[in-house]
mmCIF file of C-alpha atoms in Angstrom:
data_model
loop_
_atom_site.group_PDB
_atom_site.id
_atom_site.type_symbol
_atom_site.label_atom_id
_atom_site.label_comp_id
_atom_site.label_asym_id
_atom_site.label_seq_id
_atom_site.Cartn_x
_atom_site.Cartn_y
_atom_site.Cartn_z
ATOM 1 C CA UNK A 1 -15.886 17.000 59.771
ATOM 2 C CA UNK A 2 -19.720 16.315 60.079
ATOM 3 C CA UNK A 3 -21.667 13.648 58.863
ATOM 4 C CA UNK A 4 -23.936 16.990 57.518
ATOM 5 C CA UNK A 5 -21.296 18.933 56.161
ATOM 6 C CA UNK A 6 -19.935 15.546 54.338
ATOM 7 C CA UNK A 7 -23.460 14.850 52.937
ATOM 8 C CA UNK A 8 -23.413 17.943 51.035
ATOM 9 C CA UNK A 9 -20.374 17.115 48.871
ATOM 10 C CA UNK A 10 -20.721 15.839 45.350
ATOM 11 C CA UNK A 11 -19.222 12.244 44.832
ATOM 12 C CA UNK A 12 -16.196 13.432 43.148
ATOM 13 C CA UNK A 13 -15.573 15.924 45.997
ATOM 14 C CA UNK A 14 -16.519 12.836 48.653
ATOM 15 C CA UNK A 15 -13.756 10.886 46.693
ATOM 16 C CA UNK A 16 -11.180 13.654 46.472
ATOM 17 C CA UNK A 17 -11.391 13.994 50.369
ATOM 18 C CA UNK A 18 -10.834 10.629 51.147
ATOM 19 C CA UNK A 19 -7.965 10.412 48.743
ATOM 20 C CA UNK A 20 -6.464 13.289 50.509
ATOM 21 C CA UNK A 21 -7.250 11.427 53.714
ATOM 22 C CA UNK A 22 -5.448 8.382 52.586
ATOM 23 C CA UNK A 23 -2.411 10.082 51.474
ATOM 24 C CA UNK A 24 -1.903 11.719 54.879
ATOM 25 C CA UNK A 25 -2.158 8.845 56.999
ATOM 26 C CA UNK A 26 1.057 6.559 57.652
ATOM 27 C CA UNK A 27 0.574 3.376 54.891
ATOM 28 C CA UNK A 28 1.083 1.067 57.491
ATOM 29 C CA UNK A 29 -2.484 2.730 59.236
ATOM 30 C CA UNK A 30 -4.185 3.566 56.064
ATOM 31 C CA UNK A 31 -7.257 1.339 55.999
ATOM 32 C CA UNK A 32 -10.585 2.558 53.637
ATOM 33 C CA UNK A 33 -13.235 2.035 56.009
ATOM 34 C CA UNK A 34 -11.622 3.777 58.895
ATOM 35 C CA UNK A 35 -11.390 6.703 56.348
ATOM 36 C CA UNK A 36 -14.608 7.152 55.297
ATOM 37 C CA UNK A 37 -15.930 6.257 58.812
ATOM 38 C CA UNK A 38 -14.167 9.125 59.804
ATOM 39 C CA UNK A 39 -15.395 11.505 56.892
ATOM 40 C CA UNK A 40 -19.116 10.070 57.640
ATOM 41 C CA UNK A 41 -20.183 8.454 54.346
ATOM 42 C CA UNK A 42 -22.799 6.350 54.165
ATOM 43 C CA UNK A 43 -22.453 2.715 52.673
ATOM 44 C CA UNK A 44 -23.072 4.033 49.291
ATOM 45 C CA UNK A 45 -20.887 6.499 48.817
ATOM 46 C CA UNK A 46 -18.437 4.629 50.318
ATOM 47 C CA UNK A 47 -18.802 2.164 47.474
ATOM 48 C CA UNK A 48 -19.080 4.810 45.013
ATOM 49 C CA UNK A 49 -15.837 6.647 45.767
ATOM 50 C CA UNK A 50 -13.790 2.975 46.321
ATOM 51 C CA UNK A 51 -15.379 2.471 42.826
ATOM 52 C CA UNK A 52 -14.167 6.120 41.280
ATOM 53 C CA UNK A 53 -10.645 6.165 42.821
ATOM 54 C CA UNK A 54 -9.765 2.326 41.370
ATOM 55 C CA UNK A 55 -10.825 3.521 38.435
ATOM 56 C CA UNK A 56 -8.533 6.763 38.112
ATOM 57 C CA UNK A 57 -6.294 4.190 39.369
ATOM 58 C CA UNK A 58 -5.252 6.406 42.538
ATOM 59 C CA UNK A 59 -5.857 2.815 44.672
ATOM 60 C CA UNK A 60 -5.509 -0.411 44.211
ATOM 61 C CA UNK A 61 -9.144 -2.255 43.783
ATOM 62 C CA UNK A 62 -10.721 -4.161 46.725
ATOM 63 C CA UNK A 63 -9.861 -7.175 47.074
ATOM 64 C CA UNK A 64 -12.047 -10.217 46.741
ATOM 65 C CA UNK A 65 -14.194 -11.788 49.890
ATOM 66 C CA UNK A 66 -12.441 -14.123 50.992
ATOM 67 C CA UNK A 67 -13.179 -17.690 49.961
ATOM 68 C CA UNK A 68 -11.293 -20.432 52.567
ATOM 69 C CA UNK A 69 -12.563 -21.129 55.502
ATOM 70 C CA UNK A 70 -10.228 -19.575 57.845
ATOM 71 C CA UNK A 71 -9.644 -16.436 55.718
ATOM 72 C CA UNK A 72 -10.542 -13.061 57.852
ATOM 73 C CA UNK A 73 -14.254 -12.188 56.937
ATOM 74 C CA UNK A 74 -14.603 -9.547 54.576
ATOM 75 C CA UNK A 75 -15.165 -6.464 56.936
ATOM 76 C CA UNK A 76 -12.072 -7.421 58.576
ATOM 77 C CA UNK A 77 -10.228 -6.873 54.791
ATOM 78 C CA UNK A 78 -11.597 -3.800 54.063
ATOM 79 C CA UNK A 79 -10.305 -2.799 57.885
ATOM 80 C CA UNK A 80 -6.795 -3.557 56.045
ATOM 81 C CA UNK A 81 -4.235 -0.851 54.571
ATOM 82 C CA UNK A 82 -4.987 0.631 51.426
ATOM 83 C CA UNK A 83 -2.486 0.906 48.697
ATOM 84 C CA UNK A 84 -2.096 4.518 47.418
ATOM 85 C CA UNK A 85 -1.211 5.451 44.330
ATOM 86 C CA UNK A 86 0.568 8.878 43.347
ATOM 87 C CA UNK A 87 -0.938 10.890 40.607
ATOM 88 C CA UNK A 88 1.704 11.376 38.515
ATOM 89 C CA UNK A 89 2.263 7.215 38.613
ATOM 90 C CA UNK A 90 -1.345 6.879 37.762
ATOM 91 C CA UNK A 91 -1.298 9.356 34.988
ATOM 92 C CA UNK A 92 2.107 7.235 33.419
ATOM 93 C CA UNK A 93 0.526 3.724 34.189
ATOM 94 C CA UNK A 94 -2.549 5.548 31.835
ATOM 95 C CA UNK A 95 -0.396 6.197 29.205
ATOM 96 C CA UNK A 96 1.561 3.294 28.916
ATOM 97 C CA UNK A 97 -1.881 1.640 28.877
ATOM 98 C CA UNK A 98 -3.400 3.589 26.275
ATOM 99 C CA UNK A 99 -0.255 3.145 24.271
ATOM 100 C CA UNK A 100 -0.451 -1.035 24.567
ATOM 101 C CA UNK A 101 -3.861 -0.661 23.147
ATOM 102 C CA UNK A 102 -2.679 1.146 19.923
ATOM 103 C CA UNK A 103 0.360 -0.977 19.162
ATOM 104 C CA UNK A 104 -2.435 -3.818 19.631
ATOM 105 C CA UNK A 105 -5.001 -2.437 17.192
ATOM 106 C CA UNK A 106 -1.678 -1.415 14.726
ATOM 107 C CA UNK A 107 -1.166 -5.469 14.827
ATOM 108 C CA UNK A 108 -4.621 -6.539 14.859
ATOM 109 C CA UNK A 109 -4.247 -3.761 11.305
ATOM 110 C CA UNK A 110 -0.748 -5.500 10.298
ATOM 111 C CA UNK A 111 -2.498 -9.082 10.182
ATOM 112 C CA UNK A 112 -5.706 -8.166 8.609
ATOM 113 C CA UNK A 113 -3.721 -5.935 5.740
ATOM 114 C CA UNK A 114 -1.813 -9.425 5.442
ATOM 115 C CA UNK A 115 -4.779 -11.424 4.680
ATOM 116 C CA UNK A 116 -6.575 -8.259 2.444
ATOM 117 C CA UNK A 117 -3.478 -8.754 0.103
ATOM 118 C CA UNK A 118 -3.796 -12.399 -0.103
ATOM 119 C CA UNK A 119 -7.506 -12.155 -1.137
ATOM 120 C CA UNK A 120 -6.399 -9.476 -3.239
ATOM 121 C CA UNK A 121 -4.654 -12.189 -5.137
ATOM 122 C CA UNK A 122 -5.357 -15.061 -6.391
ATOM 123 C CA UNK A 123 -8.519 -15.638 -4.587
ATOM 124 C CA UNK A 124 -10.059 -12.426 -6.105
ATOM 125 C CA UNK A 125 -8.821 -13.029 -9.894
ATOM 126 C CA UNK A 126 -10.648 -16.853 -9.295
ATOM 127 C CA UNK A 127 -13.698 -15.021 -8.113
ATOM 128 C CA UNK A 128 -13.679 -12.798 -11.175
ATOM 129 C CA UNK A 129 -13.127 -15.235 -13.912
ATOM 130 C CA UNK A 130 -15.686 -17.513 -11.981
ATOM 131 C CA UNK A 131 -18.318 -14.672 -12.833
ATOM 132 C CA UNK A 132 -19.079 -14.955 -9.303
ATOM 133 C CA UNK A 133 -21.297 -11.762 -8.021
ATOM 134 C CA UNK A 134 -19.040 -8.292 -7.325
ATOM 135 C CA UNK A 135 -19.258 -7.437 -3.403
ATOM 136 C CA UNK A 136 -19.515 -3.926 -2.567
ATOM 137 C CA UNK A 137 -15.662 -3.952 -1.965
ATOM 138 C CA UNK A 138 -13.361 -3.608 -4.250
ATOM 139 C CA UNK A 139 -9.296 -4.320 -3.712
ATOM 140 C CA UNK A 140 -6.560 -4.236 -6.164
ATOM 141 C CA UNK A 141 -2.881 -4.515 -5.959
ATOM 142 C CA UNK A 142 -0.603 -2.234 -7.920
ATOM 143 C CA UNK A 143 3.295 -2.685 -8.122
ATOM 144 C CA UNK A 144 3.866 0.255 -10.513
ATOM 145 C CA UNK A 145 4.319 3.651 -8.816
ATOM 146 C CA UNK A 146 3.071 5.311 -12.224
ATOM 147 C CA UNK A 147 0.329 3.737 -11.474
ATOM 148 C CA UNK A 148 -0.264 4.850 -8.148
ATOM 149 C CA UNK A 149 -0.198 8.290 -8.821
ATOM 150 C CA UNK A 150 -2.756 8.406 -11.826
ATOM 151 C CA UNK A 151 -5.149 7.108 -8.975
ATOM 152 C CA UNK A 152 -4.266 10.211 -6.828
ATOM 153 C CA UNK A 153 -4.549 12.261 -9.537
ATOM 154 C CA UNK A 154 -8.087 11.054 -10.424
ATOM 155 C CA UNK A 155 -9.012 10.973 -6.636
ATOM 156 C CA UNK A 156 -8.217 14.715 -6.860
ATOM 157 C CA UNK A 157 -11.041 15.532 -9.075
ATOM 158 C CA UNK A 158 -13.221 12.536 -7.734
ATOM 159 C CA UNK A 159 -13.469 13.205 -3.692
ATOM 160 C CA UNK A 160 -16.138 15.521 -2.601
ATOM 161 C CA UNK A 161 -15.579 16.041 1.469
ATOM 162 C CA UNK A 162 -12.276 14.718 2.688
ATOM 163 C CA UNK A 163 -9.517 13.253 2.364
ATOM 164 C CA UNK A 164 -7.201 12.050 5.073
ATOM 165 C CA UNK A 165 -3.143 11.195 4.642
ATOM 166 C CA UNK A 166 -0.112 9.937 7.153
ATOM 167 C CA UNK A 167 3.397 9.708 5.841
ATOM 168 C CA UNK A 168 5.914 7.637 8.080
ATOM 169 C CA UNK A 169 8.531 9.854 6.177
ATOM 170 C CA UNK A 170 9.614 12.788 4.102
ATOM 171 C CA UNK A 171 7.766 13.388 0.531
ATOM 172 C CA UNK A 172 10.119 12.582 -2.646
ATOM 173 C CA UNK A 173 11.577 16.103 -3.845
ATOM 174 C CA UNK A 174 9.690 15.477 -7.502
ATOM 175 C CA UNK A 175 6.504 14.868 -5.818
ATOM 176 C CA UNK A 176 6.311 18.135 -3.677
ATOM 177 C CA UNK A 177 4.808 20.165 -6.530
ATOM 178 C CA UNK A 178 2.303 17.593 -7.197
ATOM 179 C CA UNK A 179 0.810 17.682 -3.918
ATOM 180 C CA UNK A 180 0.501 21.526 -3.109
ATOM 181 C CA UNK A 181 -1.204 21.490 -6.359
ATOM 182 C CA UNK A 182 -3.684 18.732 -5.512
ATOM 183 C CA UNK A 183 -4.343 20.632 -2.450
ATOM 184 C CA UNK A 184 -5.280 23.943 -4.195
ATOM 185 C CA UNK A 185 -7.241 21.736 -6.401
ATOM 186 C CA UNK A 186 -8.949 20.353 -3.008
ATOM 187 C CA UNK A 187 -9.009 23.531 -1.439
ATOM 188 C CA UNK A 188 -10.821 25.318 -3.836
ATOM 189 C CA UNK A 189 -13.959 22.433 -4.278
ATOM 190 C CA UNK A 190 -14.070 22.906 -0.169
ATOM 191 C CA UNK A 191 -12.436 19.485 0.596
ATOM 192 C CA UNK A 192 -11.198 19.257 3.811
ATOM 193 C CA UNK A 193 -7.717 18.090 3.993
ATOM 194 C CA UNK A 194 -5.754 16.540 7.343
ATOM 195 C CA UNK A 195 -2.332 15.492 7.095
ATOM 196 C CA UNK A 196 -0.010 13.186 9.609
ATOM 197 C CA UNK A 197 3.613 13.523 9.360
ATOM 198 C CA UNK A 198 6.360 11.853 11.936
ATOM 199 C CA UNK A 199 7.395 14.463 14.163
ATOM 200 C CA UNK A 200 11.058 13.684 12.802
ATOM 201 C CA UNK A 201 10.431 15.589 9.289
ATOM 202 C CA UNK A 202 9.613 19.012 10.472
ATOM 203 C CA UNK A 203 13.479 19.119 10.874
ATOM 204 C CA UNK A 204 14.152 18.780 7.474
ATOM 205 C CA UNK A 205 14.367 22.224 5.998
ATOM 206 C CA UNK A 206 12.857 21.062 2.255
ATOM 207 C CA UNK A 207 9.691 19.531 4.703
ATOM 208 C CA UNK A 208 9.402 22.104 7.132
ATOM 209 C CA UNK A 209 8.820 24.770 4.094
ATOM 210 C CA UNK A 210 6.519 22.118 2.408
ATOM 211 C CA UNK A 211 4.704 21.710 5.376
ATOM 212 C CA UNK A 212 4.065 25.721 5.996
ATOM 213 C CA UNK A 213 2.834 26.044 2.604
ATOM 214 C CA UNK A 214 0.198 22.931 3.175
ATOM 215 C CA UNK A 215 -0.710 24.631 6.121
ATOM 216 C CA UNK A 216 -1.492 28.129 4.505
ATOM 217 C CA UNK A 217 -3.546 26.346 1.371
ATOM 218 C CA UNK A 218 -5.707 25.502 4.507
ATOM 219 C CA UNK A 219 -4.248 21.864 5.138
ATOM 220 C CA UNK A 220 -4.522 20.469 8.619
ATOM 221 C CA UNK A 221 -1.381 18.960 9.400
ATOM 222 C CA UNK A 222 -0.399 17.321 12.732
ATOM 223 C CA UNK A 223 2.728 15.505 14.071
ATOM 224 C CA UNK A 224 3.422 12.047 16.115
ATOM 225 C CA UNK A 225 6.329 10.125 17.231
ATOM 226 C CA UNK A 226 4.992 7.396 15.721
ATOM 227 C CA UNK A 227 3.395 7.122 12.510
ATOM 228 C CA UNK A 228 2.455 3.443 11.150
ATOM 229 C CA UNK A 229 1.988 3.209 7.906
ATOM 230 C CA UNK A 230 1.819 5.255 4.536
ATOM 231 C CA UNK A 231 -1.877 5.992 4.017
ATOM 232 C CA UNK A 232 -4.478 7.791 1.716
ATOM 233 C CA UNK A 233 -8.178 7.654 2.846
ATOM 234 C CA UNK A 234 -11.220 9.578 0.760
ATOM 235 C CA UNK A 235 -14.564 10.227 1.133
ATOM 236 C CA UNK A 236 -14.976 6.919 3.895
ATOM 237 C CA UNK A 237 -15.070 5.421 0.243
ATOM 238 C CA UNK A 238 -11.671 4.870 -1.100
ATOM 239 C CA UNK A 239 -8.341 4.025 0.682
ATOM 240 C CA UNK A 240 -4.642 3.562 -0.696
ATOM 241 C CA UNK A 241 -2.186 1.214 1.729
ATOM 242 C CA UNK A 242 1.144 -0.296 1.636
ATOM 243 C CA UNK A 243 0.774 -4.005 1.237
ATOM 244 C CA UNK A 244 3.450 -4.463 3.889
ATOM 245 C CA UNK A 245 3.655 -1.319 6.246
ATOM 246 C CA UNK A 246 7.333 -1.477 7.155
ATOM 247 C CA UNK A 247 8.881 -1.261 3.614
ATOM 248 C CA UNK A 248 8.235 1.990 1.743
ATOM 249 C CA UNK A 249 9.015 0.199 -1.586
ATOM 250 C CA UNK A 250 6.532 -2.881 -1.184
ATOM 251 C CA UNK A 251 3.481 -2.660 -3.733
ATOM 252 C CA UNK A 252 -0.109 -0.641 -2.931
ATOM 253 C CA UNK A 253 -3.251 -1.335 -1.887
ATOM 254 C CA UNK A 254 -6.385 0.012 -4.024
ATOM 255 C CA UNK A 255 -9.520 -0.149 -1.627
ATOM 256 C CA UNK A 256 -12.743 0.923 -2.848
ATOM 257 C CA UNK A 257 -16.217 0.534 -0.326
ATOM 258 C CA UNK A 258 -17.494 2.019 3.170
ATOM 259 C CA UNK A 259 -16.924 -1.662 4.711
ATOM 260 C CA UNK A 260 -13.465 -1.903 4.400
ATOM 261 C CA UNK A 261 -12.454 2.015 4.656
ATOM 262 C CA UNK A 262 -14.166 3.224 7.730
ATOM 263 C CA UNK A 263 -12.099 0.451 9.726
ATOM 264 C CA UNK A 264 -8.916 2.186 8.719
ATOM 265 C CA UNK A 265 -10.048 5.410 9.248
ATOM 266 C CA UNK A 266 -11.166 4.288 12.687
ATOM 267 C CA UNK A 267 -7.573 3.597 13.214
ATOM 268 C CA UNK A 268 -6.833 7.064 11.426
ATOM 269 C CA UNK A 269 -8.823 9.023 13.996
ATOM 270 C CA UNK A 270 -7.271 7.258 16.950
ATOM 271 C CA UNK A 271 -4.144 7.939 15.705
ATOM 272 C CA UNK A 272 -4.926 11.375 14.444
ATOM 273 C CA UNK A 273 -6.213 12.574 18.120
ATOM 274 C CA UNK A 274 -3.081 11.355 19.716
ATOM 275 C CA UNK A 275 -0.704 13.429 17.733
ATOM 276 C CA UNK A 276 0.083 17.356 18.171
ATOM 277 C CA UNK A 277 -0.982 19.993 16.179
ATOM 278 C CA UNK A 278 1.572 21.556 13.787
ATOM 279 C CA UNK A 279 3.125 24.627 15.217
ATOM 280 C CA UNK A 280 2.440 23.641 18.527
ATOM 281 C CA UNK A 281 5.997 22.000 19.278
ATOM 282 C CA UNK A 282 8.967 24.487 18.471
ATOM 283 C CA UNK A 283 11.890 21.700 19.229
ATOM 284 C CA UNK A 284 12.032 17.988 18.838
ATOM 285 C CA UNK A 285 11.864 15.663 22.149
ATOM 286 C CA UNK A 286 15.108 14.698 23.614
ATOM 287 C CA UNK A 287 15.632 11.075 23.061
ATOM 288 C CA UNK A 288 17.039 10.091 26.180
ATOM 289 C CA UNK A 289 20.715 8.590 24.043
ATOM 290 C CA UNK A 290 22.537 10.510 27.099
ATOM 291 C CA UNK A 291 21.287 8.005 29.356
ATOM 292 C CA UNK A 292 23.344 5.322 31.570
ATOM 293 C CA UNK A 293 21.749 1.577 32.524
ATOM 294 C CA UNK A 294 21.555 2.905 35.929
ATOM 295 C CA UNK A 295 19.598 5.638 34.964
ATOM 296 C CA UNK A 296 17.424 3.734 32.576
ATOM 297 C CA UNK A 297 16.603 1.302 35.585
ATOM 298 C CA UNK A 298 15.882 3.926 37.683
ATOM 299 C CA UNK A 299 13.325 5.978 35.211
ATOM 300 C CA UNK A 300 11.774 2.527 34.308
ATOM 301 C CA UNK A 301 10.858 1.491 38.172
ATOM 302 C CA UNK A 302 9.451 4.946 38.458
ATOM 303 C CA UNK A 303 7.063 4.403 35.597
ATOM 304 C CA UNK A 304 6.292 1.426 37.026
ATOM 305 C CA UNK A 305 4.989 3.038 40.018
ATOM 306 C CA UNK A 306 7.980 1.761 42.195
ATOM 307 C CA UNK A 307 8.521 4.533 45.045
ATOM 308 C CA UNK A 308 12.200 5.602 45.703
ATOM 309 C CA UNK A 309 13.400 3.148 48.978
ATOM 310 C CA UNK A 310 12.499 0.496 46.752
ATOM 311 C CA UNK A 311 14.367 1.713 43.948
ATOM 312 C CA UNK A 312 17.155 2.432 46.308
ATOM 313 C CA UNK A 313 17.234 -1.430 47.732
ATOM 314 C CA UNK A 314 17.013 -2.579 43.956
ATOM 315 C CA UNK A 315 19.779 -1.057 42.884
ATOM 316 C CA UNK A 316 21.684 -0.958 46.212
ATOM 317 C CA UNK A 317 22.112 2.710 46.324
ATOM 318 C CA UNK A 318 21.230 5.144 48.766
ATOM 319 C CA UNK A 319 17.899 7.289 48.908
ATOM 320 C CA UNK A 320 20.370 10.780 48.547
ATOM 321 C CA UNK A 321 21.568 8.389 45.557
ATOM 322 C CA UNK A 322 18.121 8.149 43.709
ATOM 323 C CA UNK A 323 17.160 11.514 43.385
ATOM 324 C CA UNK A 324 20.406 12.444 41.778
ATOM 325 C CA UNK A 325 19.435 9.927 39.255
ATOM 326 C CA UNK A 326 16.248 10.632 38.703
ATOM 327 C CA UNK A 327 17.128 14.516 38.504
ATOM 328 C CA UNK A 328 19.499 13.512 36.152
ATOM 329 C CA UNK A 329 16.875 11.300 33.721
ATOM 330 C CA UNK A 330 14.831 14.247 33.678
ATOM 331 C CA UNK A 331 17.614 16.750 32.747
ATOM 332 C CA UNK A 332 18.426 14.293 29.813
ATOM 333 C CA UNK A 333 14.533 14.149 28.891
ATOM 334 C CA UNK A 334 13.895 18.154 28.797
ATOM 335 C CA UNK A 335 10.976 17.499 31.572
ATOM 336 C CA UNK A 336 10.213 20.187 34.508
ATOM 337 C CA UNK A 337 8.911 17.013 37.139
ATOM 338 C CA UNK A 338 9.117 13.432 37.365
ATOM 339 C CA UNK A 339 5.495 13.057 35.773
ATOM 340 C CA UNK A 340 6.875 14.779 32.741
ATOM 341 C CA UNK A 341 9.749 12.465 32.347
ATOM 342 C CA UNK A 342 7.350 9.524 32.876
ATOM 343 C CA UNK A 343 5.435 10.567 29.655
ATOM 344 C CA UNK A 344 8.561 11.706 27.309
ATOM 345 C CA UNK A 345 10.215 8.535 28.029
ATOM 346 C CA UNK A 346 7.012 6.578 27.336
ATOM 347 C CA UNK A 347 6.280 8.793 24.418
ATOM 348 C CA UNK A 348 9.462 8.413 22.319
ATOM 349 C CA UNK A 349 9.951 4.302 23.059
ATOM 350 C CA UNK A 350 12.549 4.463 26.659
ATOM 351 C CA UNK A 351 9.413 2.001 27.781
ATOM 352 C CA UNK A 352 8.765 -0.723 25.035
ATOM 353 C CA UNK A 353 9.254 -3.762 26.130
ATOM 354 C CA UNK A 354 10.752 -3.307 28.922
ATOM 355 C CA UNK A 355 7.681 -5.390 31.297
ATOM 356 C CA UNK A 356 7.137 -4.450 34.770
ATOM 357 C CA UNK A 357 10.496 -3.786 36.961
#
């Protein structure tokens, strides 16, 4: 190819054909440099699509100049092979990223709900019989479930735009009336109305009826694998929480004032975008039970990015050996290609905590 013809691609198209370049050279003779040498780039786009493929993650950075004295000089290391990374890997390695940074912001949430309940306590009550002056946020703890839903009823007739809800299970059978009514009530003022369920529920016959008849009073209802916490949010202006988010029974938050909801309905959007919309899955995920250790090991060195002789040599089996496994994982899964089975098992928890093969 010509240094002309090269010069008229975009950046992205620069970077795509030295990827492609990369992938069809021998990794032993796969150096950078000698790529784009070959494609013509100048020194800046050379830069720019190192830059662009390290940060899809489709190669491994470059590494740092060398700092000892006898160290090769830093042309010679860029003369050196390139790591390439496989698509699919890249795409998995994404997800399992962006699914460390949500279980990170769900315990940065867990702690600071922890410390919100202990102002709500005895630190607040001081404050108040001190006469000391009200902040713009108000909290309250309530133990009584009576309680709780006299301040959903009143929220009913006090939001004006929106109000957002996730359940980490099934509604209670007595309180399935009250809602549908609170969402005509909703409906009919022009409130929107989103709903998160846990993907688990719409195989409960009593919730997948519920949730059809939420869905044609206009509710927006979507579905995750994982659902954190019980939560009400209205109006950026008023918020009802579980003081602890792992037992159903443990007693509610009352949050009143912009400062304190919009950080929880940050974590509501995040959570909100990752989910599926209603409808849009006909069967639950398989959950992977079928599974051997073999099997498990195998799926979990291919997330890691691990190609198959290595897998082989790590679990002293042949290469023949490997694919029958792997074939097998992704029967178990439901997935059409290895990518797939990357994401399902990532998706419904065959990755936590496992740490790199």
């Amino acid at each position: 190819m010509s240094k002309h013809a090269t010069g008229t691609r975009t950046g992205s198209e620069q970077a795509l054909a030295v990827y492609l370049e990369l992938r069809a050279r021998p990794a032993s003779a796969t150096a950078f440099d000698d790529v784009a040498d070959g494609l013509g780039l100048s020194a800046d786009d050379r830069l720019r699509c190192r830059a662009e493929l390290a940060t899809l993650g489709l190669i491994d950075p470059a590494p740092d100049a060398p700092s000892a004295p006898d160290a090769p000089s830093a042309l010679e290391t860029t003369r050196s092979p390139q790591a390439v990374v496989e698509p699919d890997i890249a795409l998995v390695r994404l997800l399992q990223h962006e699914r460390d940074r949500l279980e990170h912001r769900l315990a940065e949430t867990s702690r600071a709900q922890a410390t919100l309940a202990t102002l709500a306590g005895p630190f607040l009550r001081a404050a108040r019989a001190g006469a000391a002056p009200r902040s713009e946020i108000d909290v309250e703890v309530v133990a009584d479930p009576a309680r709780v839903r006299q301040e959903l009823a009143a929220l009913t007739d006090a939001v004006r735009t929106s109000v957002h809800s996730m359940h980490t299970g099934s509604v209670r059978r007595e309180d399935l009336a009250a809602e549908l009514a609170r969402d005509r009530a909703l409906g009919g003022r022009g409130v929107r109305v989103h709903a998160m369920y846990s993907r688990r529920i719409s195989s409960v016959p009593d919730m997948a009826q519920h949730l059809e008849e939420r869905v044609a009073l206009g509710v927006e209802i979507r579905l995750s694998p994982v659902v954190p916490m019980n939560m009400v949010l209205a109006d950026e202006n008023f918020a009802l929480l579980p003081t602890d988010p792992h037992d159903p029974d443990s007693a509610t938050i009352l949050a009143r004032g912009p400062g304190l909801v919009r950080s929880y309905l940050a974590l509501y959007t995040y959570c909100w975008q990752a989910a599926g919309r209603y409808g849009d899955v006909d069967k639950p995920e398989r959950g992977g039970d079928g599974l051997s250790e073999q099997q498990r090991a195998a799926l979990r060195m291919l997330a890691a990015g691990i190609k198959d002789e290595q897998i082989a040599k790590n679990l002293g089996v042949s290469l023949r050996t490997v694919s029958r496994l792997l074939s097998e994982v992704m029967h178990e899964l439901g997935a059409a290609s290895r990518f797939e089975a990357g994401v399902k098992a990532a998706r419904i928890g065959l990755l936590d905590g496992e740490g790199d093969a």
